[in-house]
Coordinates of C-alpha atoms in Angstrom, one line a residue:
Chain A
M1 CA -75.0 -5.4 -46.7
K2 CA -72.5 -5.2 -49.6
M3 CA -70.7 -8.3 -48.5
K4 CA -73.9 -10.3 -48.1
T5 CA -75.0 -9.4 -51.7
G6 CA -71.6 -10.5 -53.0
I7 CA -71.8 -13.8 -51.3
S8 CA -75.3 -14.5 -52.6
W9 CA -74.2 -13.6 -56.1
A10 CA -71.4 -16.1 -55.8
T11 CA -73.8 -18.8 -54.6
M12 CA -76.2 -18.1 -57.5
I13 CA -73.4 -18.4 -60.0
I14 CA -72.2 -21.7 -58.5
V15 CA -75.8 -23.0 -58.6
L16 CA -76.3 -21.9 -62.2
L17 CA -73.0 -23.4 -63.4
G18 CA -73.7 -26.6 -61.5
G19 CA -77.2 -26.8 -63.0
L20 CA -75.9 -26.3 -66.6
L21 CA -73.3 -29.0 -66.1
L22 CA -75.8 -31.6 -64.8
F23 CA -78.3 -30.7 -67.5
G24 CA -75.7 -31.1 -70.2
C25 CA -74.5 -34.5 -68.9
S26 CA -77.9 -36.1 -68.5
K27 CA -78.9 -35.1 -72.0
K28 CA -75.9 -36.9 -73.5
E29 CA -76.6 -40.0 -71.3
I30 CA -80.2 -40.2 -72.5
Q31 CA -78.9 -40.1 -76.2
T32 CA -76.5 -42.8 -75.4
D33 CA -79.2 -44.9 -73.8
G34 CA -81.4 -44.5 -76.9
L35 CA -78.6 -45.8 -79.2
V36 CA -78.2 -49.0 -77.2
T37 CA -81.8 -50.1 -77.5
K38 CA -82.3 -53.4 -79.4
P39 CA -78.7 -54.0 -80.5
G40 CA -78.0 -56.6 -83.3
E41 CA -75.2 -59.1 -83.1
G42 CA -73.2 -57.6 -85.9
Q43 CA -73.8 -54.1 -84.9
L44 CA -72.5 -54.8 -81.4
A45 CA -68.8 -54.3 -82.0
D46 CA -69.4 -51.1 -84.0
E47 CA -71.8 -49.8 -81.3
E48 CA -69.3 -50.7 -78.6
A49 CA -66.6 -48.7 -80.5
E50 CA -69.0 -45.9 -81.0
K51 CA -69.9 -45.9 -77.3
A52 CA -66.3 -45.9 -76.3
K53 CA -65.7 -42.9 -78.6
K54 CA -68.7 -41.1 -77.1
R55 CA -67.6 -41.9 -73.6
A56 CA -64.3 -40.4 -74.4
R57 CA -66.0 -37.4 -75.9
I58 CA -68.2 -37.1 -72.9
R59 CA -65.2 -37.5 -70.6
E60 CA -63.4 -34.8 -72.5
Q61 CA -66.4 -32.6 -72.3
E62 CA -66.8 -33.3 -68.6
L63 CA -63.2 -32.5 -68.0
T64 CA -63.6 -29.2 -69.8
E65 CA -66.7 -28.3 -68.0
Q66 CA -65.0 -29.2 -64.7
Q67 CA -62.1 -27.0 -65.6
L68 CA -64.5 -24.2 -66.5
R69 CA -66.4 -24.6 -63.3
E70 CA -63.2 -24.6 -61.2
K71 CA -62.1 -21.5 -63.0
A72 CA -65.4 -19.7 -62.4
L73 CA -65.3 -20.8 -58.7
A74 CA -61.7 -19.5 -58.4
E75 CA -62.7 -16.2 -60.0
E76 CA -65.7 -15.8 -57.7
E77 CA -63.6 -16.7 -54.7
A78 CA -61.1 -14.1 -55.6
R79 CA -63.8 -11.5 -56.2
R80 CA -65.4 -12.3 -52.9
K81 CA -62.0 -12.2 -51.1
A82 CA -61.3 -8.8 -52.7
L83 CA -64.7 -7.5 -51.5
T84 CA -64.1 -8.8 -48.0
A85 CA -60.7 -7.4 -48.0
A86 CA -62.0 -4.1 -49.3
A87 CA -64.7 -4.0 -46.7
G88 CA -62.1 -5.0 -44.1
S89 CA -59.8 -2.1 -45.0
F90 CA -62.8 0.2 -45.2
E91 CA -63.8 -0.7 -41.6
N92 CA -60.4 -1.4 -40.2
E93 CA -58.5 1.6 -41.3
D94 CA -59.1 4.6 -38.9
V95 CA -58.6 8.3 -39.4
Y96 CA -56.4 9.7 -36.7
F97 CA -56.4 13.1 -35.0
E98 CA -54.1 15.2 -32.8
F99 CA -54.9 15.7 -29.1
D100 CA -58.0 18.0 -28.6
Q101 CA -58.2 18.5 -32.5
F102 CA -60.7 17.6 -35.1
V103 CA -58.7 19.0 -38.1
I104 CA -58.3 16.5 -41.0
S105 CA -54.5 16.1 -41.4
E106 CA -52.7 15.2 -44.7
S107 CA -52.5 11.5 -43.6
A108 CA -56.1 11.5 -42.6
K109 CA -57.0 12.9 -46.1
A110 CA -55.1 10.0 -47.7
V111 CA -57.2 7.5 -45.7
L112 CA -60.4 9.4 -46.4
N113 CA -59.6 9.5 -50.2
K114 CA -59.5 5.7 -50.2
K115 CA -62.8 5.5 -48.3
A116 CA -64.4 7.9 -50.9
Q117 CA -63.0 5.7 -53.7
W118 CA -64.4 2.6 -52.0
L119 CA -67.8 4.2 -51.6
R120 CA -67.8 5.1 -55.3
E121 CA -67.1 1.5 -56.2
H122 CA -69.8 0.2 -53.9
A123 CA -72.6 2.5 -54.7
T124 CA -75.1 1.0 -52.4
A125 CA -72.9 0.9 -49.3
K126 CA -73.8 3.2 -46.3
A127 CA -71.4 4.0 -43.6
L128 CA -71.6 5.1 -39.9
I129 CA -68.7 7.3 -38.8
E130 CA -67.8 7.0 -35.1
G131 CA -65.9 9.8 -33.5
H132 CA -63.6 8.7 -30.6
C133 CA -61.2 10.4 -28.2
D134 CA -58.4 9.4 -25.8
E135 CA -59.1 9.1 -22.1
R136 CA -57.8 12.5 -21.1
G137 CA -60.2 15.3 -20.2
S138 CA -63.8 15.3 -19.3
T139 CA -66.5 12.8 -20.4
E140 CA -68.7 15.6 -21.7
Y141 CA -66.1 17.7 -23.6
N142 CA -64.8 14.5 -25.2
L143 CA -68.3 13.6 -26.4
A144 CA -68.5 17.0 -28.1
L145 CA -65.0 16.6 -29.5
G146 CA -65.8 13.1 -30.9
Q147 CA -68.8 14.5 -32.6
K148 CA -66.7 17.2 -34.3
R149 CA -64.2 14.5 -35.5
A150 CA -66.9 12.3 -37.0
D151 CA -68.5 15.3 -38.7
A152 CA -65.2 16.6 -40.0
A153 CA -64.6 13.2 -41.7
L154 CA -68.2 13.2 -43.0
Q155 CA -67.8 16.7 -44.5
Y156 CA -64.5 15.8 -46.2
L157 CA -66.2 12.8 -47.9
V158 CA -69.2 14.9 -48.9
A159 CA -66.8 17.4 -50.4
L160 CA -65.4 14.5 -52.5
G161 CA -68.8 13.9 -53.9
I162 CA -70.2 11.2 -51.6
S163 CA -73.9 11.7 -50.9
P164 CA -74.5 12.7 -47.3
S165 CA -77.5 10.4 -47.4
R166 CA -75.1 7.5 -47.3
L167 CA -73.2 8.8 -44.3
S168 CA -74.2 9.2 -40.6
T169 CA -72.2 10.0 -37.4
I170 CA -72.1 9.1 -33.7
S171 CA -69.7 10.2 -31.0
Y172 CA -68.5 7.8 -28.3
G173 CA -66.2 10.4 -26.7
K174 CA -63.7 8.5 -24.6
E175 CA -66.1 5.7 -23.8
R176 CA -64.8 3.1 -26.3
P177 CA -61.1 3.2 -26.6
A178 CA -59.4 1.0 -29.3
D179 CA -56.5 0.5 -26.9
P180 CA -57.0 0.5 -23.1
G181 CA -53.4 1.6 -22.5
Q182 CA -52.6 4.8 -20.6
N183 CA -49.7 6.1 -22.8
E184 CA -49.2 8.2 -25.9
T185 CA -49.1 5.1 -28.2
A186 CA -52.6 4.0 -27.0
W187 CA -54.0 7.6 -26.9
A188 CA -52.9 8.2 -30.5
K189 CA -54.8 5.0 -31.6
N190 CA -57.9 6.2 -29.7
R191 CA -58.2 9.6 -31.2
R192 CA -59.9 8.4 -34.3
A193 CA -62.8 8.4 -36.7
H194 CA -63.9 4.8 -37.1
F195 CA -66.0 3.6 -40.1
V196 CA -68.6 0.9 -39.9
L197 CA -70.7 -0.3 -42.8
K198 CA -74.4 -0.2 -42.1
Chain B
M1 CA -85.8 26.5 9.4
M2 CA -88.7 25.3 11.6
K3 CA -91.1 25.9 8.7
H4 CA -88.9 23.8 6.5
M5 CA -88.6 21.1 9.2
K6 CA -92.4 21.0 9.7
S7 CA -93.2 20.8 6.0
A8 CA -90.5 18.1 5.6
Y9 CA -92.0 16.3 8.5
K10 CA -95.5 16.3 7.0
R11 CA -94.3 15.0 3.7
C12 CA -91.9 12.4 5.0
L13 CA -94.2 11.1 7.7
P14 CA -95.9 8.3 5.7
A15 CA -92.5 7.1 4.4
L16 CA -90.3 7.4 7.4
L17 CA -92.7 6.8 10.2
I18 CA -90.6 9.1 12.3
G19 CA -92.5 11.5 14.5
L20 CA -90.6 14.5 15.4
L21 CA -91.5 16.2 18.6
A22 CA -89.0 19.0 18.7
W23 CA -88.3 21.6 21.2
A24 CA -85.8 24.0 20.0
W25 CA -83.3 26.2 21.7
P26 CA -83.4 29.4 19.6
G27 CA -80.8 32.0 19.9
L28 CA -78.2 30.8 22.3
L29 CA -75.5 29.8 19.8
L30 CA -72.1 28.8 21.0
S31 CA -69.6 31.6 21.1
R32 CA -67.5 29.4 18.8
A33 CA -70.3 29.4 16.2
A34 CA -69.0 32.8 15.2
I35 CA -65.6 31.3 14.4
D36 CA -65.2 30.6 10.7
I37 CA -65.5 26.9 10.7
D38 CA -64.2 26.7 7.1
S39 CA -61.0 28.5 7.8
P40 CA -58.0 26.2 7.4
A41 CA -56.7 27.5 10.7
A42 CA -59.9 26.7 12.5
K43 CA -59.4 24.4 15.5
K44 CA -61.3 21.2 15.5
I45 CA -63.9 21.0 18.3
P46 CA -63.4 18.2 20.7
V47 CA -66.7 16.2 21.0
A48 CA -67.6 13.2 23.0
V49 CA -70.5 11.0 21.9
A50 CA -71.8 8.8 24.7
D51 CA -74.0 5.8 23.9
P52 CA -77.6 6.8 24.5
A53 CA -78.9 5.0 27.5
P54 CA -81.6 2.3 27.2
R55 CA -84.7 2.9 29.3
G56 CA -86.5 -0.1 30.7
G57 CA -85.8 -3.3 28.8
A58 CA -84.6 -1.6 25.6
D59 CA -82.2 -3.3 23.3
T60 CA -78.7 -2.1 24.4
A61 CA -77.1 -2.6 21.0
L62 CA -79.3 0.1 19.5
G63 CA -77.7 2.7 21.7
S64 CA -74.1 2.1 20.6
Q65 CA -75.3 1.8 16.9
M66 CA -76.9 5.3 17.2
A67 CA -73.8 6.6 18.8
Q68 CA -71.7 5.2 15.9
V69 CA -73.8 6.9 13.3
L70 CA -73.6 10.2 15.2
T71 CA -69.8 9.9 15.6
K72 CA -69.3 9.0 11.9
D73 CA -71.4 11.9 10.8
L74 CA -69.7 14.5 13.0
D75 CA -66.3 13.1 12.0
F76 CA -67.3 13.3 8.3
T77 CA -67.5 17.1 8.5
G78 CA -63.9 17.5 9.5
Y79 CA -64.9 20.1 12.1
F80 CA -64.7 17.8 15.1
Q81 CA -62.1 16.0 17.1
W82 CA -63.4 12.7 18.5
V83 CA -63.0 12.2 22.2
D84 CA -63.2 8.7 23.5
P85 CA -66.2 8.6 25.9
K86 CA -64.5 5.7 27.8
G87 CA -62.2 8.4 29.3
F88 CA -65.1 9.8 31.3
P89 CA -64.3 9.2 34.9
G90 CA -67.5 10.3 36.5
R91 CA -71.0 8.9 36.9
D92 CA -73.8 10.2 34.8
D93 CA -77.5 10.2 35.4
E94 CA -80.0 11.0 32.7
K95 CA -81.2 14.3 34.1
N96 CA -77.9 15.8 35.2
P97 CA -74.7 15.2 33.2
D98 CA -71.5 15.3 35.2
F99 CA -69.9 18.3 33.4
R100 CA -66.8 18.2 35.6
G101 CA -66.2 14.6 34.7
W102 CA -66.8 15.2 31.0
G103 CA -64.5 18.3 31.2
L104 CA -61.7 16.0 32.3
T105 CA -61.9 14.1 29.0
G106 CA -61.1 17.2 27.0
A107 CA -64.5 17.3 25.3
E108 CA -66.0 20.7 24.8
L109 CA -69.2 19.3 23.4
L110 CA -71.1 16.3 24.7
V111 CA -73.7 14.3 22.8
R112 CA -75.8 11.9 24.8
G113 CA -79.4 10.6 24.9
A114 CA -81.8 8.0 26.1
Y115 CA -84.2 5.7 24.3
Q116 CA -86.9 3.2 24.8
S117 CA -88.1 0.6 22.4
S118 CA -91.2 -1.5 22.6
G119 CA -91.8 -4.0 19.8
A120 CA -92.5 -1.9 16.6
G121 CA -91.7 1.4 18.3
L122 CA -88.5 3.4 19.1
Q123 CA -88.4 6.7 20.9
A124 CA -85.1 8.4 21.2
D125 CA -84.1 11.6 22.9
F126 CA -80.8 13.2 22.0
Y127 CA -79.0 16.1 23.7
L128 CA -76.1 18.3 22.9
Y129 CA -74.3 20.0 25.9
D130 CA -71.7 22.7 26.1
V131 CA -69.4 21.0 28.7
Q132 CA -67.5 24.1 29.8
Q133 CA -70.6 26.2 30.4
G134 CA -72.5 23.3 31.8
K135 CA -75.6 23.8 29.7
M136 CA -77.8 22.1 27.2
L137 CA -77.7 23.5 23.7
L138 CA -80.1 21.3 21.9
G139 CA -82.6 18.6 22.7
K140 CA -84.7 16.6 20.3
Q141 CA -87.1 13.7 20.6
Y142 CA -87.7 11.3 17.7
S143 CA -90.1 8.4 17.5
G144 CA -90.6 5.8 14.8
S145 CA -89.7 2.2 14.2
P146 CA -86.5 0.6 15.4
R147 CA -85.5 0.4 11.7
D148 CA -85.3 4.2 11.7
Y149 CA -82.5 4.5 14.3
K150 CA -80.0 5.6 11.6
K151 CA -82.3 8.3 10.3
M152 CA -82.9 9.6 13.8
A153 CA -79.2 9.8 14.5
H154 CA -78.6 11.5 11.0
R155 CA -81.3 14.0 11.9
F156 CA -79.8 14.9 15.2
A157 CA -76.3 15.3 13.6
D158 CA -78.0 17.7 11.0
E159 CA -79.4 19.7 14.0
I160 CA -75.9 19.9 15.6
L161 CA -74.5 21.2 12.3
Y162 CA -77.3 23.7 12.0
L163 CA -76.7 25.0 15.5
L164 CA -73.0 25.5 14.8
T165 CA -73.0 26.7 11.2
G166 CA -76.5 28.1 10.6
E167 CA -77.1 25.4 8.0
T168 CA -78.4 21.8 8.1
G169 CA -75.7 19.2 7.6
V170 CA -75.6 16.7 4.7
F171 CA -76.3 13.6 6.7
Q172 CA -79.6 12.9 5.0
T173 CA -78.4 13.6 1.5
R174 CA -77.4 11.2 -1.3
I175 CA -75.0 11.1 -4.2
A176 CA -75.7 9.8 -7.7
F177 CA -72.8 8.6 -9.8
V178 CA -71.6 6.4 -12.6
S179 CA -70.1 3.0 -11.8
T180 CA -68.7 0.2 -14.0
T181 CA -69.3 -2.4 -11.3
S182 CA -71.4 -4.5 -13.8
G183 CA -68.9 -4.0 -16.6
K184 CA -71.0 -1.3 -18.3
K185 CA -71.5 2.3 -17.1
E186 CA -74.7 2.5 -15.1
I187 CA -76.1 5.1 -12.7
Y188 CA -75.9 4.4 -9.0
L189 CA -76.9 6.0 -5.8
S190 CA -75.4 6.1 -2.3
D191 CA -75.7 7.9 1.0
F192 CA -73.6 11.1 1.4
D193 CA -70.8 8.9 2.8
G194 CA -70.8 6.2 0.1
G195 CA -72.8 3.9 2.3
D196 CA -75.9 1.9 1.2
F197 CA -75.2 2.1 -2.5
Q198 CA -77.7 0.8 -5.0
R199 CA -77.8 0.4 -8.8
L200 CA -80.5 2.5 -10.5
T201 CA -80.2 1.7 -14.2
H202 CA -79.9 -1.7 -16.0
H203 CA -79.5 -0.4 -19.5
N204 CA -76.5 -2.5 -20.3
S205 CA -75.3 0.4 -22.5
I206 CA -73.3 3.6 -21.7
S207 CA -75.0 5.8 -19.1
L208 CA -73.4 9.1 -18.1
S209 CA -73.6 12.5 -16.4
P210 CA -76.3 12.0 -13.7
R211 CA -77.6 15.3 -12.4
W212 CA -79.9 15.4 -9.4
S213 CA -83.0 17.6 -9.8
P214 CA -83.4 20.5 -7.3
K215 CA -86.4 18.8 -5.8
G216 CA -84.6 15.5 -5.4
N217 CA -87.3 13.4 -7.1
E218 CA -85.5 12.9 -10.5
I219 CA -82.1 12.3 -11.9
A220 CA -81.3 13.6 -15.4
Y221 CA -78.7 11.6 -17.3
T222 CA -77.5 10.7 -20.8
S223 CA -77.6 7.1 -22.1
Y224 CA -76.8 5.4 -25.4
K225 CA -79.5 2.8 -24.7
D226 CA -81.6 3.9 -27.7
G227 CA -78.7 4.4 -30.1
N228 CA -77.3 8.0 -29.9
P229 CA -76.6 9.7 -26.6
S230 CA -80.1 10.9 -25.5
L231 CA -81.3 12.6 -22.3
Y232 CA -83.5 10.7 -19.8
L233 CA -85.2 11.5 -16.5
L234 CA -85.0 8.8 -13.9
Q235 CA -87.9 9.0 -11.5
L236 CA -87.3 8.5 -7.7
P237 CA -88.6 6.3 -6.3
G238 CA -89.9 3.9 -8.9
L239 CA -86.9 4.2 -11.3
Q240 CA -88.9 4.7 -14.5
S241 CA -86.7 6.2 -17.1
I242 CA -88.4 8.8 -19.4
R243 CA -86.7 10.0 -22.5
I244 CA -87.0 13.7 -23.0
S245 CA -84.4 14.6 -25.7
H246 CA -83.6 12.2 -28.5
R247 CA -82.4 14.7 -31.1
P248 CA -79.9 13.5 -33.7
G249 CA -76.3 13.6 -32.5
L250 CA -75.6 14.6 -28.9
N251 CA -78.0 15.3 -26.0
I252 CA -75.5 15.6 -23.2
S253 CA -74.3 17.3 -20.0
P254 CA -77.6 18.3 -18.4
S255 CA -77.8 21.0 -15.7
W256 CA -81.0 21.7 -13.8
F257 CA -82.2 25.3 -13.8
P258 CA -83.0 26.4 -10.2
G259 CA -86.4 25.2 -9.3
G260 CA -86.2 22.2 -11.6
E261 CA -88.7 23.2 -14.3
S262 CA -86.1 23.3 -17.0
L263 CA -82.5 22.2 -17.9
A264 CA -79.6 23.4 -19.9
L265 CA -78.3 20.8 -22.3
A266 CA -75.7 20.6 -25.0
L267 CA -77.1 19.5 -28.4
S268 CA -75.0 19.0 -31.5
Q269 CA -75.8 21.0 -34.7
P270 CA -76.0 19.4 -38.2
G271 CA -72.3 20.2 -38.6
G272 CA -71.4 18.4 -35.4
N273 CA -70.8 21.4 -33.2
S274 CA -72.2 21.4 -29.7
E275 CA -74.3 24.4 -28.5
I276 CA -76.1 24.9 -25.2
Y277 CA -79.9 25.1 -25.1
Q278 CA -82.5 25.5 -22.3
I279 CA -85.1 22.9 -22.6
S280 CA -88.3 22.3 -20.6
R281 CA -88.5 19.2 -18.4
T282 CA -90.6 17.6 -21.2
G283 CA -87.9 18.3 -23.7
G284 CA -89.1 21.3 -25.8
V285 CA -86.5 24.0 -26.6
L286 CA -87.1 27.2 -24.6
Q287 CA -84.1 29.1 -25.9
R288 CA -80.7 28.7 -27.4
L289 CA -78.0 30.0 -25.0
T290 CA -74.7 29.8 -26.9
Q291 CA -73.7 30.7 -30.5
G292 CA -70.6 30.2 -32.7
A293 CA -68.4 27.6 -34.4
A294 CA -66.8 26.4 -31.2
I295 CA -67.7 23.6 -28.9
D296 CA -70.0 24.8 -26.0
V297 CA -70.8 22.1 -23.4
S298 CA -71.1 21.3 -19.7
P299 CA -73.4 24.1 -18.4
S300 CA -73.8 24.9 -14.7
W301 CA -76.3 27.5 -13.5
S302 CA -75.6 30.1 -10.9
P303 CA -78.0 29.6 -7.9
D304 CA -80.2 32.6 -9.1
G305 CA -80.3 31.3 -12.7
R306 CA -79.1 34.6 -14.0
Q307 CA -75.8 33.3 -15.1
M308 CA -74.5 30.0 -16.5
A309 CA -70.9 28.7 -16.4
F310 CA -69.9 26.4 -19.3
V311 CA -67.0 25.0 -21.2
S312 CA -66.0 26.4 -24.6
N313 CA -63.0 25.9 -26.8
R314 CA -63.7 29.2 -28.6
A315 CA -60.1 30.4 -27.7
G316 CA -58.5 27.2 -29.0
S317 CA -58.6 25.0 -25.8
P318 CA -61.4 24.2 -23.3
Q319 CA -61.9 27.0 -20.8
I320 CA -64.6 28.0 -18.4
Y321 CA -66.9 30.9 -19.5
I322 CA -69.8 32.7 -17.8
L323 CA -72.9 33.7 -19.7
N324 CA -75.0 36.5 -18.5
V325 CA -78.4 35.1 -19.6
S326 CA -80.3 38.3 -20.0
S327 CA -77.6 40.4 -21.6
R328 CA -76.1 37.5 -23.6
E329 CA -72.6 38.7 -22.6
T330 CA -70.0 36.0 -22.2
R331 CA -66.8 36.3 -20.3
R332 CA -63.9 33.9 -19.8
I333 CA -63.2 33.1 -16.1
T334 CA -60.2 30.7 -16.3
F335 CA -56.8 31.8 -17.6
Q336 CA -54.4 29.4 -16.0
G337 CA -53.8 26.1 -17.8
N338 CA -54.9 25.0 -21.2
Y339 CA -57.6 22.5 -20.3
N340 CA -60.3 23.5 -17.8
V341 CA -63.6 21.6 -17.7
N342 CA -66.4 20.3 -15.4
P343 CA -67.6 23.7 -14.0
S344 CA -69.9 23.4 -10.9
W345 CA -71.3 26.5 -9.4
S346 CA -71.5 26.5 -5.6
P347 CA -75.0 26.7 -4.0
K348 CA -73.9 30.0 -2.3
G349 CA -72.8 31.4 -5.7
D350 CA -69.4 32.5 -4.5
R351 CA -67.2 29.9 -6.2
I352 CA -67.1 27.8 -9.3
A353 CA -65.3 24.5 -8.9
Y354 CA -63.7 23.0 -12.0
A355 CA -61.0 20.4 -13.1
S356 CA -57.8 21.6 -14.7
M357 CA -55.5 19.2 -16.7
S358 CA -51.8 19.8 -16.7
G359 CA -49.7 17.0 -18.3
S360 CA -51.0 13.7 -16.8
Q361 CA -52.3 15.5 -13.7
V362 CA -55.9 16.7 -13.3
D363 CA -56.6 18.8 -10.2
I364 CA -59.7 20.5 -8.8
Y365 CA -59.7 24.3 -8.4
T366 CA -62.3 26.9 -7.5
V367 CA -62.5 30.3 -9.0
S368 CA -64.5 33.3 -7.8
P369 CA -67.0 34.4 -10.5
K370 CA -66.7 37.9 -9.1
N371 CA -63.0 38.6 -9.3
G372 CA -61.4 35.5 -10.9
E373 CA -59.4 34.6 -7.8
V374 CA -58.3 31.0 -8.1
Q375 CA -57.8 28.4 -5.3
R376 CA -56.2 25.0 -5.9
L377 CA -57.9 22.2 -3.8
T378 CA -56.2 18.9 -4.9
F379 CA -52.6 17.8 -5.4
G380 CA -51.7 14.7 -7.3
G381 CA -53.5 12.0 -9.3
K382 CA -56.4 12.7 -11.6
N383 CA -59.2 14.6 -9.7
E384 CA -62.3 15.3 -11.8
S385 CA -66.0 16.1 -11.9
P386 CA -66.4 18.2 -8.7
D387 CA -69.9 18.9 -7.3
F388 CA -70.8 20.8 -4.2
S389 CA -72.8 19.5 -1.3
P390 CA -76.2 21.3 -1.0
D391 CA -74.9 23.4 1.9
G392 CA -71.8 24.3 -0.2
R393 CA -69.4 23.2 2.6
M394 CA -68.1 20.0 0.8
I395 CA -67.2 18.9 -2.7
V396 CA -67.6 15.3 -4.0
F397 CA -65.3 14.4 -6.9
S398 CA -63.7 11.4 -8.6
S399 CA -60.0 10.6 -8.1
S400 CA -57.5 8.0 -9.3
R401 CA -55.1 8.9 -6.4
Q402 CA -55.3 5.3 -5.1
G403 CA -55.6 3.5 -8.4
R404 CA -58.9 3.1 -10.2
P405 CA -61.2 6.1 -10.1
A406 CA -63.3 6.2 -6.9
L407 CA -65.4 8.9 -5.3
Y408 CA -63.9 11.2 -2.6
V409 CA -65.3 14.1 -0.5
M410 CA -63.3 17.1 0.7
N411 CA -64.2 20.3 2.4
A412 CA -64.9 23.2 0.0
N413 CA -61.4 24.6 0.9
G414 CA -59.7 21.3 -0.1
A415 CA -59.2 20.2 3.5
N416 CA -59.9 16.7 4.9
P417 CA -60.2 14.7 1.6
R418 CA -61.5 11.1 2.2
R419 CA -62.5 8.3 0.0
I420 CA -66.2 7.3 0.1
T421 CA -66.6 4.5 -2.4
F422 CA -65.0 1.1 -2.1
M423 CA -66.9 -0.7 -4.8
N424 CA -65.7 -2.8 -7.7
G425 CA -65.1 -1.0 -11.0
E426 CA -64.7 2.7 -11.5
Q427 CA -66.9 5.4 -9.9
T428 CA -67.0 8.7 -11.7
G429 CA -69.2 11.8 -12.5
P430 CA -70.9 12.3 -9.1
S431 CA -73.9 14.6 -8.4
W432 CA -74.7 15.5 -4.8
G433 CA -78.4 15.5 -4.2
P434 CA -80.4 18.1 -2.4
K435 CA -81.3 18.2 1.2
R436 CA -84.1 15.8 2.1
S437 CA -86.0 18.7 3.6
E438 CA -86.3 20.1 0.1
Q439 CA -87.6 16.8 -1.3

């Protein structure tokens, strides 16, 4: 949702800037056209010189506006990229747990602190927290454990001041591993709380 | 038993088209019936199954097909030693078996029969003989359509088991399970031996934990098809899926209360902690069964419904506990290992099967709810989700001993493990359905 809003803002700014530019240019051309109606012989050279000056001025103005537009576009692009990157890290960075545990570790706190900051900066964003487990143990116990993990992450964010109305949870137990491997490296990646923007 | 048989017959008649004209031999059990057939030291009984003889112009292939079903069924129990009927040197006639000739094959029991088929009709007579004593122990006549030859053979195999063990066999039961054959976890159904499997759900989601209702006409299961894991009842036949618990969070690990009017179910609390509730079959909460800050999940009722085994991590790791429902007292029953899950209370009430993880191994054990005595049943691989057959004599479970998880069956003492599913994908979470006579 947040990303879409950002993109539509960028589009609106581009359209507005473009509109202003077009409006400005056409106004000047109309004025120029008005000056060249019924030109006399003697006036011609002067008018030509005046026209050349104006063209130069217009060209100068166009160049400036082009530069402005490019600058604005670059800024918007940077802002959009930053937002995408921020959303990316918000969704890509998981909170990890020890085997058969749902305690929020120090490193998990560091990740969650960043998520809380991100949520403060994007006040309309809502997140779904998925609790996941590694493949060891029973289907049903892991569903229960995954729910505990998701809710432990939720409660930590709420304690940091994030409104619980912006957060929801679901447990996938061991049903959706991030890494299908059957070793400790894979298992460590799978014991996670994963964030998805709603 | 006969009462059961008769009522089953009445109810099954329209569907099965099998008429059962039974004459029973009451009393006269074999002397070996007194032997504990479940003892690991028990000797396998040598049995010969001769092809039932066609009468008149009956299709001869049907005879050997029925003999095959009977042979497979008896072999499946692990109680019998197969004797090749080709070793029979004598000459048989339908009325008088040549017991001396059969005795020379080493067979102690002989199964034979005769049948006649005419168009849409099949009538089959089956007999069981004690070869040494030279007498008939059991005789049954079945009539129906030629399509029903398998059912007739399964029924006679059930009768043989009843005569020898005092309980009907499992040859007319089915197993529900989870399989990833389609790429997603869906609920499947097969015969007791893994044969004739069929897919029951097409949710294209995650569907888990099928549990067969005591009456056999419904399968409770959890699915993510509507978002969060909710509880559904799948109607048999017809396969309509009715959602009965869609509370926020988890609606998982159903266990039917004896009689099938209610279930135990784990629901997650607002803080994410799972607690076990008893709900009606329409989904309303009847009572809360567990309390506390720990995970409580995976209930399994005792056969009388007075107690419930379940998994809790209240002592720091998942262990099996038993709740006395009326007194609300809870006691821990597993003390070996630090990860014990999947409790399944036996139909006789004397054992609770469970899975115990140790390192990368998971093995199935049983524990006595009375005195905590533990018996290990499997050795090697990952062996999980045990569930007893309705007669309590066998356990179905999933195992990765030969690679990807598949279903296996073993005797309740761990003897005679054999693989029953050979499908694509992984087969897990089996539930052994009730006897058909209870359906």
